[in-house]
Each structure stands twice: as C-alpha cells, then as structure tokens.
Amino acid sequence: MNCPNIYAATCPTRLVLDRVADKWTVLILGLLADGPMRFNQLRRQIEGLSQKMLSQTLKGLERDGLISRRAFATVPVTVEYSITPLGQTLASTVDALRIWAETHISEVLDAQKRFDEAA
C-alpha cells in the first residue's frame, strides 16, 4: 500500500485528523482511557459538552473503531462506553496534547495579550 499524501485534499487520512483534532474527542478519549464510563458520567465530567454533541462524538468514535458501546438490559437501558485497543493507541498521543495545553496555557495567554495590545 502506498503511503498516503496527507497534504492531498482527497487523502483519507484527513478523516482521522478531523476526528483527533476535535477537542471533545481528546477529552472523551482521555476519560475512557481510565476505564469504561456511562453516557451521563461523561456528560457530567466534561463541562460545556452538550448531550447532542456528546452523542455525535461518541457515534463517530465508535464508527472509527476507537471506542465500543455496550448496552445492558435494564430499565431504562444502561449504556457504557469503553476505549478499544485501537483507541488506546491514540489516547496517549492525544493526551500529550492535553498535557501540552495545560503546561503552556499561561504562555499562550501572555502571547495573545501582547498581540492584542499591539494591534
């Protein structure tokens, strides 16, 4: 198989980049890397994430094979999400982005302030 050209508009690897560049994906994978969680647990943990966006993101991650969904026959139905082995290979990579953001946020905010003052 030829190595894809990530810079070509038709490169299918861009679909993966779209997924992993999403902040909700980074946060969801980070939580699921620690163990399975239910839908409402994820929603409570990630402030600002709407029910609709959580549902869409989870479906996309499941479609990509990064997480799995398991339904339990309870009333109401209980659904649990867990990271797959493929998702685990990505989780450490995207967690590095979270760590970088936490480590360098003050520098980014300072740079934004300087830029805005100069404008």
Short mmCIF file of C-alpha atoms in Angstrom, two decimals:
data_model
loop_
_atom_site.label_atom_id
_atom_site.label_comp_id
_atom_site.label_asym_id
_atom_site.label_seq_id
_atom_site.Cartn_x
_atom_site.Cartn_y
_atom_site.Cartn_z
CA MET A 1 0.00 0.00 0.00
CA ASN A 2 1.31 3.43 -0.94
CA CYS A 3 1.92 5.92 1.82
CA PRO A 4 -0.93 8.45 1.69
CA ASN A 5 -0.19 12.09 0.96
CA ILE A 6 -1.72 13.85 3.94
CA TYR A 7 -1.49 17.16 2.09
CA ALA A 8 -3.67 15.97 -0.79
CA ALA A 9 -7.31 17.05 -0.50
CA THR A 10 -8.54 13.54 -1.26
CA CYS A 11 -6.31 11.74 1.27
CA PRO A 12 -8.46 9.53 3.51
CA THR A 13 -6.15 10.08 6.47
CA ARG A 14 -7.61 13.56 6.76
CA LEU A 15 -10.74 11.92 8.14
CA VAL A 16 -8.69 10.68 11.07
CA LEU A 17 -7.12 14.09 11.57
CA ASP A 18 -10.57 15.67 11.62
CA ARG A 19 -11.57 13.27 14.39
CA VAL A 20 -8.48 13.62 16.57
CA ALA A 21 -8.25 17.40 16.15
CA ASP A 22 -11.64 17.75 17.85
CA LYS A 23 -11.44 18.91 21.48
CA TRP A 24 -14.32 16.66 22.51
CA THR A 25 -12.51 13.62 21.10
CA VAL A 26 -9.39 14.47 23.09
CA LEU A 27 -11.37 14.86 26.31
CA ILE A 28 -13.54 11.76 25.82
CA LEU A 29 -10.60 9.50 24.97
CA GLY A 30 -8.73 10.86 27.97
CA LEU A 31 -11.55 9.88 30.31
CA LEU A 32 -12.21 6.50 28.72
CA ALA A 33 -8.51 5.63 28.88
CA ASP A 34 -9.02 5.36 32.66
CA GLY A 35 -11.91 2.91 32.30
CA PRO A 36 -15.45 2.46 30.97
CA MET A 37 -18.00 5.20 31.61
CA ARG A 38 -21.68 5.71 31.09
CA PHE A 39 -23.08 8.47 28.88
CA ASN A 40 -24.21 10.71 31.73
CA GLN A 41 -20.92 10.25 33.56
CA LEU A 42 -19.11 11.58 30.51
CA ARG A 43 -21.57 14.45 30.20
CA ARG A 44 -21.10 15.46 33.84
CA GLN A 45 -17.31 15.22 33.64
CA ILE A 46 -16.88 17.34 30.51
CA GLU A 47 -18.31 20.78 31.19
CA GLY A 48 -19.71 22.61 28.19
CA LEU A 49 -20.35 19.45 26.18
CA SER A 50 -23.99 19.25 25.11
CA GLN A 51 -25.92 15.99 25.04
CA LYS A 52 -26.23 16.25 21.25
CA MET A 53 -22.50 16.85 20.70
CA LEU A 54 -21.57 14.05 23.10
CA SER A 55 -23.86 11.66 21.26
CA GLN A 56 -22.46 12.67 17.86
CA THR A 57 -18.85 12.41 19.03
CA LEU A 58 -19.40 9.01 20.64
CA LYS A 59 -21.03 7.68 17.47
CA GLY A 60 -18.13 8.94 15.37
CA LEU A 61 -15.56 7.41 17.72
CA GLU A 62 -17.45 4.12 17.68
CA ARG A 63 -17.68 4.18 13.88
CA ASP A 64 -13.91 4.76 13.68
CA GLY A 65 -13.28 1.78 15.97
CA LEU A 66 -11.82 3.92 18.76
CA ILE A 67 -14.47 3.17 21.39
CA SER A 68 -17.08 0.48 21.90
CA ARG A 69 -20.65 0.79 23.16
CA ARG A 70 -22.25 -1.81 25.39
CA ALA A 71 -25.94 -1.75 26.31
CA PHE A 72 -27.26 -3.50 29.40
CA ALA A 73 -30.84 -4.78 29.60
CA THR A 74 -32.03 -2.58 32.43
CA VAL A 75 -34.97 -0.19 32.72
CA PRO A 76 -34.05 2.30 31.44
CA VAL A 77 -31.30 0.79 29.30
CA THR A 78 -27.82 1.41 30.68
CA VAL A 79 -25.13 2.16 28.09
CA GLU A 80 -21.43 2.03 28.81
CA TYR A 81 -18.59 3.22 26.60
CA SER A 82 -15.05 1.91 26.70
CA ILE A 83 -11.91 2.51 24.74
CA THR A 84 -10.84 -0.15 22.23
CA PRO A 85 -7.26 -1.36 21.74
CA LEU A 86 -7.08 0.88 18.64
CA GLY A 87 -8.39 3.82 20.68
CA GLN A 88 -5.83 3.11 23.39
CA THR A 89 -3.03 3.56 20.84
CA LEU A 90 -4.43 7.02 20.10
CA ALA A 91 -5.26 8.01 23.68
CA SER A 92 -1.66 8.50 24.77
CA THR A 93 -0.95 10.62 21.71
CA VAL A 94 -3.91 12.95 22.22
CA ASP A 95 -3.24 13.05 25.97
CA ALA A 96 0.12 14.61 25.12
CA LEU A 97 -1.85 17.49 23.54
CA ARG A 98 -3.85 17.94 26.74
CA ILE A 99 -0.68 17.96 28.82
CA TRP A 100 0.95 20.47 26.46
CA ALA A 101 -2.10 22.74 26.69
CA GLU A 102 -2.13 22.59 30.49
CA THR A 103 1.62 23.21 30.68
CA HIS A 104 1.75 26.13 28.25
CA ILE A 105 -1.60 27.89 28.71
CA SER A 106 -0.08 30.84 30.58
CA GLU A 107 2.44 31.40 27.78
CA VAL A 108 -0.31 31.26 25.16
CA LEU A 109 -2.47 33.71 27.12
CA ASP A 110 0.51 36.06 27.53
CA ALA A 111 1.23 35.91 23.79
CA GLN A 112 -2.43 36.65 22.99
CA LYS A 113 -2.40 39.62 25.35
CA ARG A 114 0.77 41.03 23.77
CA PHE A 115 -0.65 40.53 20.29
CA ASP A 116 -3.96 42.19 21.16
CA GLU A 117 -2.22 45.15 22.81
CA ALA A 118 -0.01 45.67 19.77
CA ALA A 119 -2.98 45.64 17.37
#
